[in-house]
mmCIF file of C-alpha atoms and ligand atoms in Angstrom:
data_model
loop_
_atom_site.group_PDB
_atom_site.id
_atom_site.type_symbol
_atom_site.label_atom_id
_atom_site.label_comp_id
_atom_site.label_asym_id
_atom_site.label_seq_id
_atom_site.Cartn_x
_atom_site.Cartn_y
_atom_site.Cartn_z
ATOM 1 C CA UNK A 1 0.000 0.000 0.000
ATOM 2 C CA UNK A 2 1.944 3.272 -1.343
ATOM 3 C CA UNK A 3 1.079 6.264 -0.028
ATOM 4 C CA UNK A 4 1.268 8.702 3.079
ATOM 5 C CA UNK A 5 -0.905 8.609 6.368
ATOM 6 C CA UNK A 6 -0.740 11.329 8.237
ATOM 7 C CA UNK A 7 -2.740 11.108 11.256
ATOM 8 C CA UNK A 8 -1.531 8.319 13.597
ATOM 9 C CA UNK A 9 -1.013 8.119 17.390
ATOM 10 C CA UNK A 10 0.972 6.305 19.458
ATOM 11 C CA UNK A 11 1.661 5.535 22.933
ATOM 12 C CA UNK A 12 3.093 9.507 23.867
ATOM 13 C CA UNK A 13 -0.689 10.054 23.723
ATOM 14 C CA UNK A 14 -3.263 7.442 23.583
ATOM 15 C CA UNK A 15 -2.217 4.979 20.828
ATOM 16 C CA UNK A 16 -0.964 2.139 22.358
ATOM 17 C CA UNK A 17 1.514 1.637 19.765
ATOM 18 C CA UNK A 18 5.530 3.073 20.843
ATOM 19 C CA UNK A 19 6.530 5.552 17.873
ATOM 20 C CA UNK A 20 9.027 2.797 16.565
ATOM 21 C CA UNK A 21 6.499 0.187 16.356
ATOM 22 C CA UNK A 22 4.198 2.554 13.872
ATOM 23 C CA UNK A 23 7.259 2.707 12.348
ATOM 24 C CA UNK A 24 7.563 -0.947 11.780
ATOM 25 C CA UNK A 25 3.871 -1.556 11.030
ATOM 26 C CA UNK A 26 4.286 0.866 8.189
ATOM 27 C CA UNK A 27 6.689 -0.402 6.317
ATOM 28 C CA UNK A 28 5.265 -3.677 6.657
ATOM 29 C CA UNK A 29 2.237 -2.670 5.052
ATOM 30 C CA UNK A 30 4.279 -0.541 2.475
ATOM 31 C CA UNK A 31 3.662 3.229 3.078
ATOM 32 C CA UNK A 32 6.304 5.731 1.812
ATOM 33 C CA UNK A 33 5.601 7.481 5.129
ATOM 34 C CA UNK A 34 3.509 8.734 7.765
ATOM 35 C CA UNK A 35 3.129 11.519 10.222
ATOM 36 C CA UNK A 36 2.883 10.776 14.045
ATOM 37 C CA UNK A 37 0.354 13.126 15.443
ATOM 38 C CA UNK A 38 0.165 13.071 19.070
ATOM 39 C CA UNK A 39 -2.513 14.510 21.086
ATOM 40 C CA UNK A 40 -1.283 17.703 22.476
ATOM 41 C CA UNK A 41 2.460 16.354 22.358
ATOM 42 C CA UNK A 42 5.425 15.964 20.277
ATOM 43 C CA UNK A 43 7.235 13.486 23.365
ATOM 44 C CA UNK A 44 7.207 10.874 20.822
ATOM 45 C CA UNK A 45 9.054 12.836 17.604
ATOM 46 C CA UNK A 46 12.905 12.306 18.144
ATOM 47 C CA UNK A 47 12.138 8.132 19.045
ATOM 48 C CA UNK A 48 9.992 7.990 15.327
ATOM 49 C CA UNK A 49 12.268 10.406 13.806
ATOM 50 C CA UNK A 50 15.231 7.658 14.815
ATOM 51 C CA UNK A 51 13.441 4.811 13.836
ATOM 52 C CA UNK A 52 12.269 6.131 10.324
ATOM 53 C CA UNK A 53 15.641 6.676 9.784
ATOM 54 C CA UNK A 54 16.499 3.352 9.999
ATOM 55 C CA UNK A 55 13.741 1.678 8.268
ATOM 56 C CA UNK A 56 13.990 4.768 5.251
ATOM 57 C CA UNK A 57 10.541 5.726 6.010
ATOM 58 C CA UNK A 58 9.736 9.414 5.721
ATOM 59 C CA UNK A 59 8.450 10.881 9.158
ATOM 60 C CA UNK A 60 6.541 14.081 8.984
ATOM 61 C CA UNK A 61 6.627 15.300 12.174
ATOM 62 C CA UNK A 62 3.201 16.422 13.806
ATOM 63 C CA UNK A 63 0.863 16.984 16.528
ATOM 64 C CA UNK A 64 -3.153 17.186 17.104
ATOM 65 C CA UNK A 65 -4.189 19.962 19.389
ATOM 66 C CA UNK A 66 -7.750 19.412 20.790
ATOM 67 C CA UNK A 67 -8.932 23.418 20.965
ATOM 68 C CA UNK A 68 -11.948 25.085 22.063
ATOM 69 C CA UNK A 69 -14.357 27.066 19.644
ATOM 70 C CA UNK A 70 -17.085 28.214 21.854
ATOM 71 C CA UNK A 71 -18.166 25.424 23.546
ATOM 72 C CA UNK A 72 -17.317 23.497 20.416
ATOM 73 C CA UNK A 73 -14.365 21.155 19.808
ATOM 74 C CA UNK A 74 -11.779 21.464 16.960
ATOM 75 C CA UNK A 75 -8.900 19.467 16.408
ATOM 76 C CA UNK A 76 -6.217 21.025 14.901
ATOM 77 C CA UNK A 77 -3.619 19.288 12.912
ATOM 78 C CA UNK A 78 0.242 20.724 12.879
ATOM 79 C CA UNK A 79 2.415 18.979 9.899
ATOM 80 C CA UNK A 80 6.364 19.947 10.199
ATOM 81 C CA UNK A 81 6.362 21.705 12.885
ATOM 82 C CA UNK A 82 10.024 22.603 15.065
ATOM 83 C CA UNK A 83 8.859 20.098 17.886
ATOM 84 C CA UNK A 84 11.824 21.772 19.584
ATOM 85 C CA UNK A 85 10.203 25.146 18.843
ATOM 86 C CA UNK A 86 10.440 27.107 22.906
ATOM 87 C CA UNK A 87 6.667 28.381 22.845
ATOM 88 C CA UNK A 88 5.307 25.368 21.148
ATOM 89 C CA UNK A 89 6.989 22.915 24.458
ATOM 90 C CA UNK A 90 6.054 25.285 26.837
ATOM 91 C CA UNK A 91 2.487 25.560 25.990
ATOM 92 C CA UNK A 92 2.243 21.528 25.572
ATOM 93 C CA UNK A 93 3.664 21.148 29.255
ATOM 94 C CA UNK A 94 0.726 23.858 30.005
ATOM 95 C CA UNK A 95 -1.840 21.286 28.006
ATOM 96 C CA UNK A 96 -0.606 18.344 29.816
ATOM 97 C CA UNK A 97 -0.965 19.660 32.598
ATOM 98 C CA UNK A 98 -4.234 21.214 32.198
ATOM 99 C CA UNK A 99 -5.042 17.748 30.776
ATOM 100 C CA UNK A 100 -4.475 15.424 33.825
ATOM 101 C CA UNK A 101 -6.004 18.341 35.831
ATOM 102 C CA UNK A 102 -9.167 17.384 33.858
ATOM 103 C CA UNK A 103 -8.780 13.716 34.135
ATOM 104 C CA UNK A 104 -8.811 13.708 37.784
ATOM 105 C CA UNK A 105 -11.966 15.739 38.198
ATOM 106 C CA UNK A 106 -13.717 13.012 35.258
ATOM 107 C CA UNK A 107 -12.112 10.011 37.737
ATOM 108 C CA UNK A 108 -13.584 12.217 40.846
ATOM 109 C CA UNK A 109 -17.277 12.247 39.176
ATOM 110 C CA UNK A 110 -16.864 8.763 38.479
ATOM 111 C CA UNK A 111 -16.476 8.212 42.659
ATOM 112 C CA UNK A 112 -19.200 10.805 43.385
ATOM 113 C CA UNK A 113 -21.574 8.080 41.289
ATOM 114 C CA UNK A 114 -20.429 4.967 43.258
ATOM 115 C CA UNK A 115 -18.042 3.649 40.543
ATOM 116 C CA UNK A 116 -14.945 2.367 43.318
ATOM 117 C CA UNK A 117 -12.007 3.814 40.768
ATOM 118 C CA UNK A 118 -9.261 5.449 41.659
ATOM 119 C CA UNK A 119 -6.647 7.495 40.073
ATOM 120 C CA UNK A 120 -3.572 5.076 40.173
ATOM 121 C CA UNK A 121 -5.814 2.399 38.160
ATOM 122 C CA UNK A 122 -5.920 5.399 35.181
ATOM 123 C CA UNK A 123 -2.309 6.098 36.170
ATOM 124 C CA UNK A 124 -1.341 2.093 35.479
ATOM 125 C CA UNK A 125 -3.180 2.725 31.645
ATOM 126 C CA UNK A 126 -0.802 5.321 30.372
ATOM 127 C CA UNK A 127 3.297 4.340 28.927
ATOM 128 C CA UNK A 128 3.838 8.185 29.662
ATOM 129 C CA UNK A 129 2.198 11.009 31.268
ATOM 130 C CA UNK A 130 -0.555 11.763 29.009
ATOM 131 C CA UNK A 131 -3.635 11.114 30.740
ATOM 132 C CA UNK A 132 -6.749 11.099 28.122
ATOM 133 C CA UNK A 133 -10.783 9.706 28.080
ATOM 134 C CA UNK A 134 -9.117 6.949 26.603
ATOM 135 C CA UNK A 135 -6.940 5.832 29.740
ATOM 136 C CA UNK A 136 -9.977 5.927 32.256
ATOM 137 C CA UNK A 137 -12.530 3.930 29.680
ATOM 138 C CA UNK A 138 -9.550 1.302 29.682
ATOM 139 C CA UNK A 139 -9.620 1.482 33.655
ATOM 140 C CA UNK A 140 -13.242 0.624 33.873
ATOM 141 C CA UNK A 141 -12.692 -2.265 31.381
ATOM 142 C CA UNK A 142 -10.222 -3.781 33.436
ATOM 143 C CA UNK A 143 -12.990 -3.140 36.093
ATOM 144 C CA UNK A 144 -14.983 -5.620 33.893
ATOM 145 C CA UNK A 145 -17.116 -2.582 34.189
ATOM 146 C CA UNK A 146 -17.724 -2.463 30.483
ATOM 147 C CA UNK A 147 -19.780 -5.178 28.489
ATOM 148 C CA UNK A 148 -17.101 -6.113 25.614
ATOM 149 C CA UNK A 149 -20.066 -5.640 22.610
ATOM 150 C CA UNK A 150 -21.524 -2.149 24.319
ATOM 151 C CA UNK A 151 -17.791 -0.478 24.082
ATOM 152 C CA UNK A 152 -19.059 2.375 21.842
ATOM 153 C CA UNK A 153 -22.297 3.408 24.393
ATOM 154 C CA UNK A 154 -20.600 2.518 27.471
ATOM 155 C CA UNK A 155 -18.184 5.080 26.657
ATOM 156 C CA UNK A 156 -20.748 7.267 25.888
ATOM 157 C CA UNK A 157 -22.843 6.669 29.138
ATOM 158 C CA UNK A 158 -19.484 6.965 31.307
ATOM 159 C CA UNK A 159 -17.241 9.873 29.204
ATOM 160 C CA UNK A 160 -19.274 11.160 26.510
ATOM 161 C CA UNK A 161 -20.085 14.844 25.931
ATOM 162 C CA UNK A 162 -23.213 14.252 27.418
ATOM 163 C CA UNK A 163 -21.930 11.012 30.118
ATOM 164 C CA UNK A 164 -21.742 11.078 33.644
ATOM 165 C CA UNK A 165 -18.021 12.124 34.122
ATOM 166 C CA UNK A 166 -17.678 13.820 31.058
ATOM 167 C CA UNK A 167 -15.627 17.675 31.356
ATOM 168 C CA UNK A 168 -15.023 19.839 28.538
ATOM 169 C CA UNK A 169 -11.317 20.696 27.362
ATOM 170 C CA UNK A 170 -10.480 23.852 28.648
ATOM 171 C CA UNK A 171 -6.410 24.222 27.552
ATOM 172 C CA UNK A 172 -6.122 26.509 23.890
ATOM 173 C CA UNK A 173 -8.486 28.399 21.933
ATOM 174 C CA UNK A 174 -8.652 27.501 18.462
ATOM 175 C CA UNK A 175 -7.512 30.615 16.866
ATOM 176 C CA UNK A 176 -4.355 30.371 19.428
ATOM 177 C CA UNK A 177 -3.307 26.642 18.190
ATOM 178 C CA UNK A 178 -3.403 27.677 14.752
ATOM 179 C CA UNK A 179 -1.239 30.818 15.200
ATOM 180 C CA UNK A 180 0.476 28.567 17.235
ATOM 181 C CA UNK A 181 1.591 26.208 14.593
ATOM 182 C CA UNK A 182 2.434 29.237 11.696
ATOM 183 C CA UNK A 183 4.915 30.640 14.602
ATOM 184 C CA UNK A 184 6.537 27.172 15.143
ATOM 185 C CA UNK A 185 6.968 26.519 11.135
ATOM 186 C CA UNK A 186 3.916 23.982 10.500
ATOM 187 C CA UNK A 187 1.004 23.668 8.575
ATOM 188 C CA UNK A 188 -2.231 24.127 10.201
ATOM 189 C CA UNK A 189 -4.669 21.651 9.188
ATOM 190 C CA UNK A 190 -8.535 21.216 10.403
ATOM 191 C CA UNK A 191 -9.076 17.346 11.416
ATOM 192 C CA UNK A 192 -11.681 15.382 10.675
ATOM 193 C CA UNK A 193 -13.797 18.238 9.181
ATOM 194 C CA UNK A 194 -16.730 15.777 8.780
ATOM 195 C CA UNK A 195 -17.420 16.237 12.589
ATOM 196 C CA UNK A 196 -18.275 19.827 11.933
ATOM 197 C CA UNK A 197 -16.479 21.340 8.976
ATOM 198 C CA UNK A 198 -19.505 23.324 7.666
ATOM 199 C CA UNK A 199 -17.601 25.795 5.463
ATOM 200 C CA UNK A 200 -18.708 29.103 7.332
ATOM 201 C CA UNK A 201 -16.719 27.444 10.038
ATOM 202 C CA UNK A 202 -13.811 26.708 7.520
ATOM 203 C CA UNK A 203 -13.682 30.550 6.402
ATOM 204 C CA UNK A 204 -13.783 31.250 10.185
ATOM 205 C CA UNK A 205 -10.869 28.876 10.868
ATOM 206 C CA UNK A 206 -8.858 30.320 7.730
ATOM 207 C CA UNK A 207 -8.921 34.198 8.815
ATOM 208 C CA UNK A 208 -6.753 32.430 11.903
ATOM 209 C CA UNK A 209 -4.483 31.030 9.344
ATOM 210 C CA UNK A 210 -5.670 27.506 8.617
ATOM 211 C CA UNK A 211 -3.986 26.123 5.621
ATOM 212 C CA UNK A 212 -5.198 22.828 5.157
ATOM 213 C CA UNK A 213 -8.443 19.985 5.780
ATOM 214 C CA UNK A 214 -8.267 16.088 6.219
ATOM 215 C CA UNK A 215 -10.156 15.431 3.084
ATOM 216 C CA UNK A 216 -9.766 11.424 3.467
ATOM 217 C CA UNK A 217 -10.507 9.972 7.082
ATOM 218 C CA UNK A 218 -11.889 6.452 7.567
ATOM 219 C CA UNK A 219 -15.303 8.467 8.872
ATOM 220 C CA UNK A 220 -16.039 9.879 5.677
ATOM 221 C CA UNK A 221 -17.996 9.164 2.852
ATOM 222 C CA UNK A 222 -17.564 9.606 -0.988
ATOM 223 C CA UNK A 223 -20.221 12.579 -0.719
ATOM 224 C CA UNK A 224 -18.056 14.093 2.130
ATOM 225 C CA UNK A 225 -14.880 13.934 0.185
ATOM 226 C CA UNK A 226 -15.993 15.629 -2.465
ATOM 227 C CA UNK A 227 -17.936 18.593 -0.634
ATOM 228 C CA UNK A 228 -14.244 19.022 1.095
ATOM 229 C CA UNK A 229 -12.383 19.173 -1.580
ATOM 230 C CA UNK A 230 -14.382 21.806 -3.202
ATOM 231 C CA UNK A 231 -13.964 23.663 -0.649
ATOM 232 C CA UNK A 232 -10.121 23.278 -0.396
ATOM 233 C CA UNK A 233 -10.272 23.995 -4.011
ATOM 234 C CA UNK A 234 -11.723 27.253 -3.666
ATOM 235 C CA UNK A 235 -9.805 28.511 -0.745
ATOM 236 C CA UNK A 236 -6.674 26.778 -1.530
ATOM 237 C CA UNK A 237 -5.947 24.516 0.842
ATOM 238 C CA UNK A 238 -3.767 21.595 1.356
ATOM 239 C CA UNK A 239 -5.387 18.375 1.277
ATOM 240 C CA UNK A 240 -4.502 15.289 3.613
ATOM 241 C CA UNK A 241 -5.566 12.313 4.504
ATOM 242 C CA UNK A 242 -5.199 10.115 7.426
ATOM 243 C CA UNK A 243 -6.357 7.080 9.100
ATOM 244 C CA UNK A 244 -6.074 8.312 13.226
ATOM 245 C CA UNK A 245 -4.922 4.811 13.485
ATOM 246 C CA UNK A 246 -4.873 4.215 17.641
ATOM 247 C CA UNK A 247 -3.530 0.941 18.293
ATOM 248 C CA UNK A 248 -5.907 -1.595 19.623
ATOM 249 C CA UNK A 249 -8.080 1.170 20.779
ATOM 250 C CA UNK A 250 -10.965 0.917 17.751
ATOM 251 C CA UNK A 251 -10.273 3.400 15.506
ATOM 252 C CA UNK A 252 -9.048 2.833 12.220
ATOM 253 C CA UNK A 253 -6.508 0.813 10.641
ATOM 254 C CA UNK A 254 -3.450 2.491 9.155
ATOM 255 C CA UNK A 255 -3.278 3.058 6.298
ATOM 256 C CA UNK A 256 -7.163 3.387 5.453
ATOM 257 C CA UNK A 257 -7.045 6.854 4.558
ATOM 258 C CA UNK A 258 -3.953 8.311 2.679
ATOM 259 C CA UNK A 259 -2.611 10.922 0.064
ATOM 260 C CA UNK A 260 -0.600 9.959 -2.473
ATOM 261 C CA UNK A 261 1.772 12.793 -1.879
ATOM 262 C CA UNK A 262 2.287 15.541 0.343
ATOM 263 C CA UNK A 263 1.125 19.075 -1.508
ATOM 264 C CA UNK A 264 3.294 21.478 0.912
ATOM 265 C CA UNK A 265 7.771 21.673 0.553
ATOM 266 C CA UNK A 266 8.814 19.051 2.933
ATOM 267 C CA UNK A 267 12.343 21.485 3.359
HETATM 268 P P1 AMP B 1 -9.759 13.347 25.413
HETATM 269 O O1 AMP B 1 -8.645 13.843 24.512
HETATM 270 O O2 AMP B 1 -9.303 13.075 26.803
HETATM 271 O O3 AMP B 1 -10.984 14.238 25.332
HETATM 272 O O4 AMP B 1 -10.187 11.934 24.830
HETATM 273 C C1 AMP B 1 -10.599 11.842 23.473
HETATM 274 C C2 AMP B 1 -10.122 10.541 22.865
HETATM 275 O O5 AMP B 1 -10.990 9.491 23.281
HETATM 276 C C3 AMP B 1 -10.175 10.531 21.358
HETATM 277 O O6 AMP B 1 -8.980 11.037 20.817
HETATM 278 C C4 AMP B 1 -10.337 9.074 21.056
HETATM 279 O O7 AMP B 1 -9.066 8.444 21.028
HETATM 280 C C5 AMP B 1 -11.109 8.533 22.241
HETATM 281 N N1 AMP B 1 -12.556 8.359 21.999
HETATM 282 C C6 AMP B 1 -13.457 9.319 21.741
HETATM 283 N N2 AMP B 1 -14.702 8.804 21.625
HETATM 284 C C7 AMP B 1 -14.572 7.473 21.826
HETATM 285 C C8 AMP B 1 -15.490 6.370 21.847
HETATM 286 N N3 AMP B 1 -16.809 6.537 21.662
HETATM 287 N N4 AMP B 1 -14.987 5.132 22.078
HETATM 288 C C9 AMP B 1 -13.662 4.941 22.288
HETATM 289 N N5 AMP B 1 -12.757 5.943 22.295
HETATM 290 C C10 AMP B 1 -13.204 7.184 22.065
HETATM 291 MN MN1 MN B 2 -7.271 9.763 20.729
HETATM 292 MN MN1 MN B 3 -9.322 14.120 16.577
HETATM 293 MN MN1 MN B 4 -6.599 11.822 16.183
#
């Protein structure tokens, strides 16, 4: 399978994959390369840098920043970014802290509605520090808390914009992530536009200096594609294409959604 997919996470956020075994998996299934995009987090960068290197993979280095637009969400992609880039680290250590902040009030609801979990069983789900929804649905599986076919609603019931435990991201404002990005070199890139990419929201997005939309993602549809890339057409945008391939954690394969090249100088 030729091609580049560039939305993939690994275990620096809530894949459960390490950087070098994404690294592995995609040769084996025969991409020319792919683009680790963290959550909120470039930990994982030099490790997939070093083992694309090896393997003569091409690594794009990126990131996913989960922002606030009102009281909406909007994940931002950042392709080639300086990972080493002084604002960019300080305001992830901000995030990630912010983040696991946030985690322990969703574990604390959790208690206030009898559910006997505590914070060292989300602890024990994370390689790293990141702390995500993900890490505290895993806890109450190994709770036996979840039935195995009701993953989707239980996560829902439990974590869900509208679940028991569920609190809203508080850490960057859209328009900040995206400025964000231009300052440390990358390309800002609306994720998963499907989710809520009506275009008044895309020309909203672009006066902040978005530069690109995830045209292919495993979520959407032939009609979908095509709306998108009209409207990258007539706004000139980059288009890219990813799979937001998590591991074992049920999202997409990799390598389900590519691009056949990359539209923006790779330096
Ligand atoms: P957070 O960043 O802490 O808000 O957690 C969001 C993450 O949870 C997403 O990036 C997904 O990896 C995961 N996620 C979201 N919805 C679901 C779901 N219904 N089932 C399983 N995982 C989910
Ligand atoms: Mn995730
Ligand atoms: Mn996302
Ligand atoms: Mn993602």
């Amino acid at each position: 399978m030729a091609g580049y997919d560039l939305h993939i996470h690994s275990s620096y956020s809530d894949g459960t994959l390490t950087p070098a075994e994404l690294v592995e998996h995609a040769v084996e299934i025969g991409l020319d390369g792919i683009a680790l995009t963290d959550h909120d987090s470039v930990d994982g960068i030099p490790e997939a840098i070093r083992a694309a290197r090896k393997k003569n993979l091409q690594l794009i280095p990126g990131v996913e920043i989960t922002t606030d637009y009102g009281n909406q969400e909007a994940h931002i992609l950042g392709y080639g970014i300086d990972y080493r880039h002084p604002e960019l680290t300080a305001k992830f250590e901000t995030i990630m802290a912010a983040r696991i902040d946030r985690a322990r009030q969703m574990v604390e609801k959790l208690k206030r509605h009898g559910i006997p979990i505590t914070w060292e069983m989300v602890e024990k789900q994370s390689n790293g520090r990141f702390i995500g929804r993900p890490h505290i649905f895993k806890a109450l599986i190994a709770m036996d808390l979840v039935h195995p076919a009701y993953r989707r609603q239980s996560f829902e019931h439990y974590l869900g914009q509208n679940g028991l435990a569920y609190v809203p991201h508080q850490e960057i404002e859209t328009g900040e992530a995206i400025q964000l990005i231009l300052k440390a070199g990358g390309i800002p890139v609306l994720a998963h536009p499907g989710r809520q990419g009506n275009q008044l929201f895309i020309e909203k997005l672009i006066d902040y200096g978005l530069k690109g939309l995830e045209v292919y993602y495993p979520a959407h549809d032939s009609g979908m594609v095509k709306q998108l890339l009209d409207i990258a057409e007539r706004y000139h945008l980059y288009v890219t294409g990813g799979s937001d391939f998590h591991g074992d954690l049920g999202h997409g394969q990799m390598g389900e959604a590519v691009v056949t090249e990359i539209g923006w100088d790779k330096g």
